[in-house]
Coordinates of N, CA, C and O in Angstrom, one line a residue:
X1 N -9.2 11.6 11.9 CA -7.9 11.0 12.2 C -7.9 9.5 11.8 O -8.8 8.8 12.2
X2 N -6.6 9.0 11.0 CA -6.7 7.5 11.1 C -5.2 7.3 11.2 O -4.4 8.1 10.7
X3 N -4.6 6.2 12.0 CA -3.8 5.7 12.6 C -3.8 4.6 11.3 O -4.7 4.2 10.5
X4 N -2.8 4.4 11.5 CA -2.1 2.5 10.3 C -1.0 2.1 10.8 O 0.2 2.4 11.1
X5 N -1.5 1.4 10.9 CA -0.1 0.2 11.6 C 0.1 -1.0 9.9 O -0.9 -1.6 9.4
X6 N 1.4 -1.2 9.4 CA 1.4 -1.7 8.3 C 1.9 -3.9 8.9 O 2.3 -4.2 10.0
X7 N 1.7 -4.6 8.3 CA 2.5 -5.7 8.9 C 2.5 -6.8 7.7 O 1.6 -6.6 6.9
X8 N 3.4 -8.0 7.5 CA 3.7 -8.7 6.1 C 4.8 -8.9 5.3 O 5.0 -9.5 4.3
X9 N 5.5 -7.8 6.1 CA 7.0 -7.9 5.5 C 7.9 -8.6 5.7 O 8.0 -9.1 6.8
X10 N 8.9 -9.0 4.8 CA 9.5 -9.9 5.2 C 10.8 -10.2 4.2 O 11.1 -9.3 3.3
X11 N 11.5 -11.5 4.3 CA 12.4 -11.6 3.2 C 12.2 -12.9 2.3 O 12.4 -14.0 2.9
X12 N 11.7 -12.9 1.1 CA 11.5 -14.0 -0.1 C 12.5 -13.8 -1.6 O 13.3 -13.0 -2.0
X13 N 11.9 -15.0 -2.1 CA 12.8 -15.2 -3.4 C 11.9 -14.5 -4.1 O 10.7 -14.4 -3.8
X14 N 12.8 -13.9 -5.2 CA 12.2 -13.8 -6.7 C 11.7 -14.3 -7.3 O 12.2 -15.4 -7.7
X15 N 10.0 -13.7 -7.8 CA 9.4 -15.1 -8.5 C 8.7 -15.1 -6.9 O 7.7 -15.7 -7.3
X16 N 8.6 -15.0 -5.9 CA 7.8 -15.4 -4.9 C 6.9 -14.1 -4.8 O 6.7 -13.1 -5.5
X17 N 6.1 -14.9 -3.5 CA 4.6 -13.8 -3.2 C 4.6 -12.9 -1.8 O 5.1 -13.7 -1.0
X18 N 4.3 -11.9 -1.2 CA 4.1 -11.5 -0.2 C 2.5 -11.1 -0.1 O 1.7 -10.7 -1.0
X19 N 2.1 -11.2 1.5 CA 0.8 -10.3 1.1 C 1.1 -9.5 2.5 O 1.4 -10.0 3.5
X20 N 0.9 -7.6 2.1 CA 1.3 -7.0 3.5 C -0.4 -6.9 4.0 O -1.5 -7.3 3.5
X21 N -0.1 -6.2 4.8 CA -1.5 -6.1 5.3 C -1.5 -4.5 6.2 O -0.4 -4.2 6.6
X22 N -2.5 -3.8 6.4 CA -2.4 -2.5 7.6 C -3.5 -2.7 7.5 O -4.4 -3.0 6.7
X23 N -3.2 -2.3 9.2 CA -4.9 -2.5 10.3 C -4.9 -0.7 10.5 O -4.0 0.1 10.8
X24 N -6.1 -0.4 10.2 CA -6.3 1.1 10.7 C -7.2 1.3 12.3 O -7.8 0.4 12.9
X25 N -7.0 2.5 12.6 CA -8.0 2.5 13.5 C -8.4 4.6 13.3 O -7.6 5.5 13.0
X26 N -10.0 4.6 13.7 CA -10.4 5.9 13.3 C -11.6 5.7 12.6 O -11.9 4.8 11.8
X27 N -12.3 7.0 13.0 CA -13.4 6.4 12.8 C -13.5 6.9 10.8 O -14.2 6.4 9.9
X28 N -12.7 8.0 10.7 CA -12.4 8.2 9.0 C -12.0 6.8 7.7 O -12.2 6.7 6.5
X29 N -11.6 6.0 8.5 CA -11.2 5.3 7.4 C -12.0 4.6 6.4 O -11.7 4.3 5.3
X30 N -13.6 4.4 7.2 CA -13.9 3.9 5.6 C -14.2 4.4 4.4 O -14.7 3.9 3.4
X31 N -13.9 5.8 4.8 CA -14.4 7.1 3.8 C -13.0 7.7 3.5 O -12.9 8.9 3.4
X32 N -12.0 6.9 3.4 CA -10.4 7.2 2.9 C -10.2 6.5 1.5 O -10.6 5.3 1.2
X33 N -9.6 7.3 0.8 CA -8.8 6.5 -0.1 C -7.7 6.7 0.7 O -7.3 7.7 1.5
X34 N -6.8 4.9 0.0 CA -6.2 4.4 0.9 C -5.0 4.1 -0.3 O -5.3 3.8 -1.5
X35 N -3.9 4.1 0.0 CA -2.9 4.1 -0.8 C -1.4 3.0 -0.3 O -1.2 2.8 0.9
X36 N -0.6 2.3 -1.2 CA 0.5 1.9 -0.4 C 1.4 2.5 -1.5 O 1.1 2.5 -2.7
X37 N 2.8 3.0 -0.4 CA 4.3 3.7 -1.5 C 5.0 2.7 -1.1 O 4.6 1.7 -0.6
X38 N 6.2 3.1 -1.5 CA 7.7 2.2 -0.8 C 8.7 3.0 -1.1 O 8.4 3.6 -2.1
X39 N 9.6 3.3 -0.9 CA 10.9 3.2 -0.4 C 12.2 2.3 -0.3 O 12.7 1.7 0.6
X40 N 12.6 2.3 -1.9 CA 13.9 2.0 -2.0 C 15.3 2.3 -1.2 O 15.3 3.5 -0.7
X41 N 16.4 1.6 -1.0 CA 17.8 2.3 -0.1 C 18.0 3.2 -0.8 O 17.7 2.9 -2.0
X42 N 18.4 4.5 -0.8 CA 19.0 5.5 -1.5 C 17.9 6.2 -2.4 O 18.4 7.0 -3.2
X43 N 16.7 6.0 -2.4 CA 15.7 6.2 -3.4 C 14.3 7.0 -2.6 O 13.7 6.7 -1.5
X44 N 13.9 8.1 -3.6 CA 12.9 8.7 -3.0 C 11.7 7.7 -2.6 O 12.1 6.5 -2.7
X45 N 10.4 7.9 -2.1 CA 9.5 7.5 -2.1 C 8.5 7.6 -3.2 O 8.1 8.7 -3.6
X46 N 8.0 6.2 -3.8 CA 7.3 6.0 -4.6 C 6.3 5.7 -4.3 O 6.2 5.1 -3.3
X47 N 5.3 5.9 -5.2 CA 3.6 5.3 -5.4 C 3.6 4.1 -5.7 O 4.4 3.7 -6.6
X48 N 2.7 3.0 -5.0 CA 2.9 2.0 -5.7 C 0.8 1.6 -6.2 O 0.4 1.2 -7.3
X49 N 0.2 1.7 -5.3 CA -1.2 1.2 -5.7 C -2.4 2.2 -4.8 O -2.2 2.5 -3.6
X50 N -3.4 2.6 -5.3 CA -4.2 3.0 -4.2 C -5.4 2.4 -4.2 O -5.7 1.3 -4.7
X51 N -6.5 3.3 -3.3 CA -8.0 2.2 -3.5 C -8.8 3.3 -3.1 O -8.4 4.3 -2.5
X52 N -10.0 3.2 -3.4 CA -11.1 4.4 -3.1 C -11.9 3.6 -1.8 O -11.6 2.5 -1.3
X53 N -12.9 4.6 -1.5 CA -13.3 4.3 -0.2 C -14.0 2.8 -0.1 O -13.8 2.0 0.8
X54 N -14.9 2.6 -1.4 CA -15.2 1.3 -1.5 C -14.9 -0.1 -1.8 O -15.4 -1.2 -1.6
X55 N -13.7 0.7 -2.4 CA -13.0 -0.9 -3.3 C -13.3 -0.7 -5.0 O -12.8 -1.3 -5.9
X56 N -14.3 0.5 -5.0 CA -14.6 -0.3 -6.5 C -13.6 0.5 -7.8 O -13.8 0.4 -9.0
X57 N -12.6 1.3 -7.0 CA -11.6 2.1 -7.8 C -10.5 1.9 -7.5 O -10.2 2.0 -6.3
X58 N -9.4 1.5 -8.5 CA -8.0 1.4 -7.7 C -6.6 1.5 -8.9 O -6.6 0.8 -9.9
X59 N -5.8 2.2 -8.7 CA -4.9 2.4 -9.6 C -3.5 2.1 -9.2 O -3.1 2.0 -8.0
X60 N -2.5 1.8 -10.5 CA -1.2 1.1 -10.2 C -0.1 1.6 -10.4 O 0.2 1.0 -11.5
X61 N 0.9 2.2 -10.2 CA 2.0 2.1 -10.4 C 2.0 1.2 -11.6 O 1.5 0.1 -11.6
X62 N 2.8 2.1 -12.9 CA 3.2 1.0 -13.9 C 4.5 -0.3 -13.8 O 4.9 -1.2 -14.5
X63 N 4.8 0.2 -12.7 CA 5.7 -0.5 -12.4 C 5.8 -2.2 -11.7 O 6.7 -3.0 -11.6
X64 N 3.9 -2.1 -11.4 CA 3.4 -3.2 -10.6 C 2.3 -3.5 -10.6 O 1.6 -3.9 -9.7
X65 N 2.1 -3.3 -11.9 CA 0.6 -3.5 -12.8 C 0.7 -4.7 -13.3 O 1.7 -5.0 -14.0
X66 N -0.5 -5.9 -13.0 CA -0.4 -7.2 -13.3 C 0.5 -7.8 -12.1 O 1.1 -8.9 -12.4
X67 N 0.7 -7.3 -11.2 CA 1.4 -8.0 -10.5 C 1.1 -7.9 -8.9 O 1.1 -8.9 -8.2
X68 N 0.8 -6.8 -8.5 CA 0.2 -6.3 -7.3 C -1.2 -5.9 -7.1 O -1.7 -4.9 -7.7
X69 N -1.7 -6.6 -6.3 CA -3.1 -6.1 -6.0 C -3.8 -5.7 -4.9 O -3.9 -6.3 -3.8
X70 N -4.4 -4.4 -5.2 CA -4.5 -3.7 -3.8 C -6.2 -4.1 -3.3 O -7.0 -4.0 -4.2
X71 N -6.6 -4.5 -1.9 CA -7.9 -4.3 -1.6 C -8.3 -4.0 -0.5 O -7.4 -3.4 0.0
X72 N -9.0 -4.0 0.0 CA -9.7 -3.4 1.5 C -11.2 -4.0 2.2 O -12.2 -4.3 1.6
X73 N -11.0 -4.1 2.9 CA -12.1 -4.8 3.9 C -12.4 -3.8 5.0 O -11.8 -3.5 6.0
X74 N -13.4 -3.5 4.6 CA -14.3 -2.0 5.5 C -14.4 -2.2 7.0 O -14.0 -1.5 7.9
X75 N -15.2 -4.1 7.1 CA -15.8 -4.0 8.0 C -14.3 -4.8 9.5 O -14.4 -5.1 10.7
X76 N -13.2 -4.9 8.6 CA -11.7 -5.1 9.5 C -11.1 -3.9 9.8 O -10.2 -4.0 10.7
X77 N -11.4 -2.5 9.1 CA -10.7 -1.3 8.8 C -8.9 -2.2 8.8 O -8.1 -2.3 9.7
X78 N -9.0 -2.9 7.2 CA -7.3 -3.3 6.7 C -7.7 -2.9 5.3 O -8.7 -2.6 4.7
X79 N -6.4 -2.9 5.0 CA -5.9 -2.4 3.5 C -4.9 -3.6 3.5 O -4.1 -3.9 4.4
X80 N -5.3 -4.2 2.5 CA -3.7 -5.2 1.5 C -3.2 -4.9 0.7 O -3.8 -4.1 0.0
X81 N -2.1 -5.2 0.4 CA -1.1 -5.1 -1.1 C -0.6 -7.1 -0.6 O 0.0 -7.7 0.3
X82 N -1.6 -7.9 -2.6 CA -0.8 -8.6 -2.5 C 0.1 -8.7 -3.6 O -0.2 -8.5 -4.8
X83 N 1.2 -9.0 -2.8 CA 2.4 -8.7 -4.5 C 3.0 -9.9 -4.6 O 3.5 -10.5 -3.6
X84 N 2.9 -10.3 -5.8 CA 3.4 -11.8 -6.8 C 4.6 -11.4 -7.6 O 5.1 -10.3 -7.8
X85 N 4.9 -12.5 -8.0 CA 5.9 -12.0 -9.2 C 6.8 -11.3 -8.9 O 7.5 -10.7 -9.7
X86 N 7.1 -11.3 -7.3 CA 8.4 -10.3 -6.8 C 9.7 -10.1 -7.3 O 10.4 -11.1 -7.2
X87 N 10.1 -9.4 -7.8 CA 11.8 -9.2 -8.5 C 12.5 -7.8 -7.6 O 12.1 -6.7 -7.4
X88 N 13.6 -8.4 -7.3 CA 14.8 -7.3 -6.3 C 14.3 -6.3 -6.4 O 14.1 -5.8 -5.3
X89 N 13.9 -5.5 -7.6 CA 13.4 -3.8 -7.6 C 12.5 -3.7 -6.7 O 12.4 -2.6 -6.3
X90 N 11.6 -4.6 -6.2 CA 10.7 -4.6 -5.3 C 11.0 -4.2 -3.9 O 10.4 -3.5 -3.1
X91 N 12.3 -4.8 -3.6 CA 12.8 -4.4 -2.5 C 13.2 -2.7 -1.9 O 13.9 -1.8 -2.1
X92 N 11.9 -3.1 -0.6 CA 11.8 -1.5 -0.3 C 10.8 -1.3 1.0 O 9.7 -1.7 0.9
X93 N 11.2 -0.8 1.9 CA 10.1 -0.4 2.4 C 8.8 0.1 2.4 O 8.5 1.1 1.8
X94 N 8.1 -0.6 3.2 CA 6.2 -0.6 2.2 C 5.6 0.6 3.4 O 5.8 0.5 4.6
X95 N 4.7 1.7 2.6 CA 4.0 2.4 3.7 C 3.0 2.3 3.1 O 2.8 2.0 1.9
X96 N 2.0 2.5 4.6 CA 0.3 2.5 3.9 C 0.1 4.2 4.4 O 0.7 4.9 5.2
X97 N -1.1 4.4 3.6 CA -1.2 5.9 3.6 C -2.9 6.0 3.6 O -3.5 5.1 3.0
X98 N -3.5 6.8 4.1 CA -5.1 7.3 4.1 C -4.6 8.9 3.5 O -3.5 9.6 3.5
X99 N -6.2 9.0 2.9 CA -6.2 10.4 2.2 C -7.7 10.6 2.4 O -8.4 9.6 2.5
X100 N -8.2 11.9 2.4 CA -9.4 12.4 2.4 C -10.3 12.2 1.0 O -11.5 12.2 0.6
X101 N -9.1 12.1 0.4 CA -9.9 12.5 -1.2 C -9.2 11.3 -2.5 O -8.0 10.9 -2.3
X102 N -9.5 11.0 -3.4 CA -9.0 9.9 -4.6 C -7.8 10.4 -4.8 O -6.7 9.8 -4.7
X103 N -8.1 12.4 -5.1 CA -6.6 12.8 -5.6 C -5.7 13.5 -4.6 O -5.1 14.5 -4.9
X104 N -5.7 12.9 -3.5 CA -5.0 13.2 -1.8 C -4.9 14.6 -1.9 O -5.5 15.3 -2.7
X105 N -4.2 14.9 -1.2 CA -3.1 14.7 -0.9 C -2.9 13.5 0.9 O -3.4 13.7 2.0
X106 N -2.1 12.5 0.6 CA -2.0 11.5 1.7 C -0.7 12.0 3.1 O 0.5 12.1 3.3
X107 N -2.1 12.3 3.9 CA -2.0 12.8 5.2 C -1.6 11.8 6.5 O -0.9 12.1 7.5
X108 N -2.2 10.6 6.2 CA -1.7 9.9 7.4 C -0.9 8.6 6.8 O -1.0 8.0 5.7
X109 N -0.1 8.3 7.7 CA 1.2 7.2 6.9 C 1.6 6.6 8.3 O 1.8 7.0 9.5
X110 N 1.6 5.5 7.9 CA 2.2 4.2 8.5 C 3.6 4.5 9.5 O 4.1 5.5 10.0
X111 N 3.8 3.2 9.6 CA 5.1 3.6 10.3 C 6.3 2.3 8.9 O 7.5 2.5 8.8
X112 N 5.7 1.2 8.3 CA 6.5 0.8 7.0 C 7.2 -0.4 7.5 O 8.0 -0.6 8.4
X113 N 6.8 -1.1 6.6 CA 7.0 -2.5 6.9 C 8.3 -2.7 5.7 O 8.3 -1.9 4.7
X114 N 9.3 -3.9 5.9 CA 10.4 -3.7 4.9 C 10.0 -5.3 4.4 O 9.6 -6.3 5.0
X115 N 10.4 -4.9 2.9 CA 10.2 -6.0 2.1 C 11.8 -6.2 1.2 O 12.3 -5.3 0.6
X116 N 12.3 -7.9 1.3 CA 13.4 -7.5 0.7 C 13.7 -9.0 -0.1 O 14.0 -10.1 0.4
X117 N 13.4 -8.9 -1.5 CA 13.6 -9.6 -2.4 C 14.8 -10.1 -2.8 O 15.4 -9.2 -3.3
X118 N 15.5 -11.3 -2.9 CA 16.4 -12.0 -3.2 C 16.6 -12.5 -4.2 O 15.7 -13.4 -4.4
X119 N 17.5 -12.5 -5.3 CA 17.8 -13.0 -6.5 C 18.2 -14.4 -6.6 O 18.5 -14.9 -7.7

């Protein structure tokens, strides 16, 4: 079982930086890949970045590639997304997610921090 609490959200300009953060707790997480989506108004839920259990694997959404970077710190049980270069499309609510395995399926989810970019 792992619990995530997400936190970092907030409202900035375009062209600005956020960094979110989620604190886990459980004794599974350092052996999680760990993932963040979002959630656009009116829009399904997307992938945005994930991370393997150690850090030394991590993949992007082409959407936020060069721009977002995902990492983890074992010995805090936290996961980051920091995202630069923010533009309106970004605007979305952010979940953090644990999975058992690189190719999930992602089982445990946040409760979603909102992020909302201004032009």
């Amino acid at each position: 079982q792992v619990q995530l609490v997400e936190s970092g959200g907030g409202l900035v300009q375009a062209g600005g930086s956020l960094r979110l953060s989620c604190a886990a707790s459980g004794r599974a997480f350092s052996s999680s890949t760990l993932g963040w989506f979002r959630q656009a108004p009116g829009k399904e839920r997307e992938f945005v970045a994930r991370i393997n259990w150690s850090g030394s694997s991590t993949y992007y959404a082409d959407s936020v590639k060069a721009r977002f970077t995902i990492s983890r710190d074992n010995a805090k049980n936290t996961v980051f997304l920091q995202m630069n270069s923010l533009k309106p499309e970004d605007t979305a609510v952010y979940y953090c997610a644990a999975a058992r395995r690189w190719v999930g399926p992602f089982d445990y989810w946040g409760q979603g921090t909102e992020v909302t970019v201004s032009s």
